[in-house]
């Protein structure tokens, strides 16, 4: 939240950043030695064991194993999912399922036509897929990129908005943190960069968090008065 309040390697082709890749912990990393301070691995099989195993490229047998736990635990540590014990639970699978939805968007995030194409330059935010992009008419200009939106009780508000205030390094008087490349579009809600994972639960205080490179690209592409359209519903809210 703002004024009042990693996965992924972006591949650039032309003016657009296309696709979300590398959104899984590399298996070599996942199976490596865990830090000494890491929590103990659970032996319990989670309700989403098979789905998580498949996502991570593990043997899909629906049974927790020491190697399963290490891989899941590394994914959880990377994204700040707690408890970090390698359990294939709801939050872990919800995060992975969001990543799958982002991958499926490919280079046509607005295939369903939900974000308006009659506004010219517009920044689209799909809360359901935790995905954002900039388009000009029906032409993709940047993205899609993963974002981190408002947590339960502080949801990013939906609807048609406009960028109304920009600050290259805004200071949040509510959260006492710097907000680089802030572009406010609805009260205290803004696009801005953060250093944490885009999948770190439970979400932001209402702002649309972005990776630094993406927030900077949005800063360079948008200006005051440009349209923003937010729709959908963040998983878990």
XYZ file of C-alpha atoms in Angstrom:
237
model
C 0.000 0.000 0.000
C 1.251 3.389 -0.715
C 0.820 7.135 -0.589
C -1.820 6.955 2.089
C -0.952 3.913 2.465
C 11.721 -15.228 -8.826
C 10.896 -16.713 -10.430
C 11.049 -15.911 -14.073
C 13.332 -14.575 -16.689
C 11.728 -11.987 -18.930
C 12.513 -12.559 -22.571
C 12.211 -9.405 -24.673
C 11.133 -9.632 -28.262
C 10.479 -6.299 -29.957
C 9.007 -3.987 -27.305
C 7.274 -6.667 -25.242
C 8.513 -8.905 -22.483
C 7.144 -12.283 -23.407
C 6.396 -15.233 -21.217
C 7.120 -16.268 -17.660
C 9.797 -18.907 -17.483
C 11.853 -20.642 -14.842
C 9.052 -20.496 -12.277
C 10.091 -23.690 -10.501
C 12.985 -24.287 -8.151
C 15.644 -26.038 -10.259
C 15.688 -29.657 -9.147
C 19.431 -29.516 -8.538
C 18.838 -26.663 -6.099
C 15.770 -28.218 -4.552
C 17.599 -31.422 -3.756
C 20.715 -29.686 -2.470
C 21.742 -29.299 1.131
C 19.307 -27.240 3.158
C 20.612 -24.350 5.259
C 21.436 -25.276 8.832
C 18.679 -23.038 10.149
C 15.980 -24.708 8.018
C 13.021 -26.291 9.767
C 12.851 -30.051 9.978
C 11.163 -31.847 7.103
C 7.743 -33.351 7.710
C 7.073 -36.986 6.888
C 3.377 -36.260 6.392
C 1.776 -36.600 2.980
C -0.092 -33.422 2.080
C -3.529 -33.118 0.465
C -1.906 -31.836 -2.743
C 1.021 -34.262 -2.774
C 0.550 -35.534 -6.324
C -0.053 -32.086 -7.787
C 3.031 -30.679 -6.056
C 5.177 -33.632 -7.114
C 4.110 -33.188 -10.723
C 4.754 -29.437 -10.635
C 8.264 -29.959 -9.299
C 9.169 -32.773 -11.670
C 9.356 -35.339 -8.886
C 8.182 -38.934 -8.932
C 4.393 -38.710 -8.812
C 3.341 -41.384 -6.337
C 1.339 -39.325 -3.844
C 3.605 -40.280 -0.963
C 5.929 -37.964 0.905
C 9.601 -38.902 0.730
C 12.740 -37.189 2.081
C 13.603 -35.930 -1.417
C 10.047 -34.670 -1.931
C 10.212 -32.796 1.340
C 13.553 -31.160 0.543
C 12.315 -29.983 -2.851
C 9.042 -28.624 -1.453
C 10.842 -27.022 1.462
C 13.223 -25.181 -0.859
C 10.275 -23.853 -2.871
C 8.641 -22.699 0.362
C 11.796 -20.982 1.599
C 12.243 -19.187 -1.703
C 8.743 -17.732 -1.541
C 8.381 -17.224 2.206
C 5.692 -19.870 2.656
C 5.318 -20.929 6.288
C 5.549 -23.281 8.008
C 8.579 -24.182 5.908
C 8.466 -27.913 6.566
C 7.989 -29.354 3.078
C 4.281 -30.082 3.480
C 2.203 -30.153 0.282
C -0.586 -28.037 1.713
C -3.079 -25.487 0.456
C -0.857 -22.387 0.275
C 1.997 -24.245 -1.430
C -0.260 -25.734 -4.074
C -2.197 -22.485 -4.536
C 1.122 -20.757 -5.276
C 2.147 -23.431 -7.766
C -1.284 -23.361 -9.412
C -0.996 -19.597 -9.858
C 2.383 -20.087 -11.534
C 0.828 -22.657 -13.883
C -1.928 -20.184 -14.804
C 0.701 -17.524 -15.500
C 2.634 -19.869 -17.754
C -0.532 -20.759 -19.625
C -1.115 -17.074 -20.405
C 1.940 -17.145 -22.656
C 2.068 -14.150 -24.965
C -1.715 -13.702 -25.086
C -2.691 -12.722 -21.521
C -5.797 -10.907 -22.756
C -7.041 -13.763 -24.904
C -10.451 -13.592 -23.182
C -10.649 -9.864 -23.950
C -11.436 -8.896 -20.347
C -9.025 -5.952 -20.267
C -10.370 -3.150 -22.508
C -8.804 -2.832 -25.952
C -10.501 0.474 -26.833
C -8.514 2.686 -24.454
C -5.148 2.879 -26.173
C -2.252 2.451 -23.714
C -3.511 0.615 -20.624
C -1.993 -1.381 -17.760
C -3.986 -4.542 -17.067
C -3.983 -6.366 -13.720
C -5.541 -9.830 -13.480
C -5.884 -10.612 -9.768
C -6.915 -14.220 -10.389
C -3.689 -15.069 -12.200
C -1.602 -12.471 -10.317
C -0.501 -11.209 -13.685
C -0.049 -7.790 -15.256
C 0.847 -6.419 -18.660
C 0.676 -3.229 -20.700
C -1.163 -3.189 -23.993
C -1.941 -0.555 -26.601
C -5.290 -1.445 -28.065
C -4.952 -5.189 -28.643
C -1.157 -5.031 -29.048
C 0.939 -6.316 -26.168
C 3.608 -3.762 -25.234
C 5.127 -5.291 -22.080
C 4.614 -8.480 -20.090
C 2.858 -10.440 -18.930
C 4.724 -10.357 -15.620
C 3.918 -11.828 -12.192
C 2.669 -9.405 -9.552
C 1.776 -9.554 -5.864
C -1.529 -7.899 -5.008
C -3.546 -7.179 -1.860
C -3.987 -9.788 0.855
C -7.310 -10.833 2.346
C -8.852 -7.774 3.987
C -6.656 -5.369 1.998
C -7.538 -6.417 -1.518
C -6.445 -4.450 -4.557
C -9.643 -2.768 -5.674
C -11.082 -3.771 -9.030
C -12.361 -1.573 -11.816
C -11.248 1.127 -14.238
C -8.579 3.496 -12.852
C -6.013 6.013 -14.033
C -2.459 6.764 -12.998
C -2.674 10.031 -11.078
C 0.599 10.385 -9.167
C 4.138 9.100 -9.759
C 7.212 9.064 -7.553
C 10.501 7.377 -8.349
C 11.085 6.491 -4.685
C 7.999 7.136 -2.579
C 8.095 6.812 1.209
C 5.095 4.977 2.690
C 3.953 6.762 5.828
C 1.867 3.708 6.751
C 4.408 0.910 6.329
C 7.563 3.007 6.785
C 9.230 1.599 3.684
C 10.472 2.983 0.387
C 8.376 2.225 -2.678
C 10.560 2.533 -5.801
C 8.908 3.445 -9.110
C 5.535 4.147 -7.495
C 2.625 4.881 -9.808
C -0.615 5.488 -7.901
C -3.896 4.658 -9.585
C -6.472 4.285 -6.782
C -6.043 6.198 -3.528
C -3.046 4.654 -1.784
C -2.809 1.730 -4.214
C 0.070 1.807 -6.661
C 2.399 -0.181 -8.854
C 5.829 -0.312 -7.198
C 8.811 -2.603 -6.831
C 9.633 -4.832 -3.865
C 12.557 -7.127 -3.167
C 10.546 -10.131 -1.988
C 9.106 -12.939 -4.080
C 5.966 -12.185 -6.068
C 4.498 -15.325 -4.499
C 5.205 -14.387 -0.880
C 1.957 -14.899 1.055
C -0.429 -13.536 2.056
C 0.023 -10.559 -0.295
C 0.516 -6.804 -0.239
C -1.343 -4.109 1.656
C -3.280 -3.347 -1.523
C -0.572 -2.210 -3.918
C 0.486 -4.107 -7.020
C 3.988 -5.269 -6.097
C 6.423 -5.897 -8.931
C 9.976 -7.027 -9.487
C 12.375 -4.109 -9.878
C 12.951 -4.487 -13.626
C 9.219 -4.731 -14.296
C 8.340 -1.736 -12.102
C 11.004 0.305 -13.887
C 9.653 -0.739 -17.293
C 6.140 0.281 -16.203
C 7.570 3.605 -15.053
C 9.091 4.207 -18.477
C 5.971 3.147 -20.384
C 3.203 4.820 -18.362
C 2.441 8.436 -17.500
C -0.127 10.369 -15.500
C -3.584 9.904 -16.978
C -2.898 6.471 -18.453
C -5.577 3.862 -17.891
C -5.342 0.943 -15.484
C -7.844 -1.890 -15.355
C -7.981 -4.313 -12.428
C -10.177 -7.397 -12.482
C -10.567 -10.889 -11.045
C -9.964 -12.112 -7.517
C -6.688 -13.018 -5.846
C -6.573 -16.707 -4.827
C -7.066 -17.035 -1.091
C -9.075 -13.825 -0.674
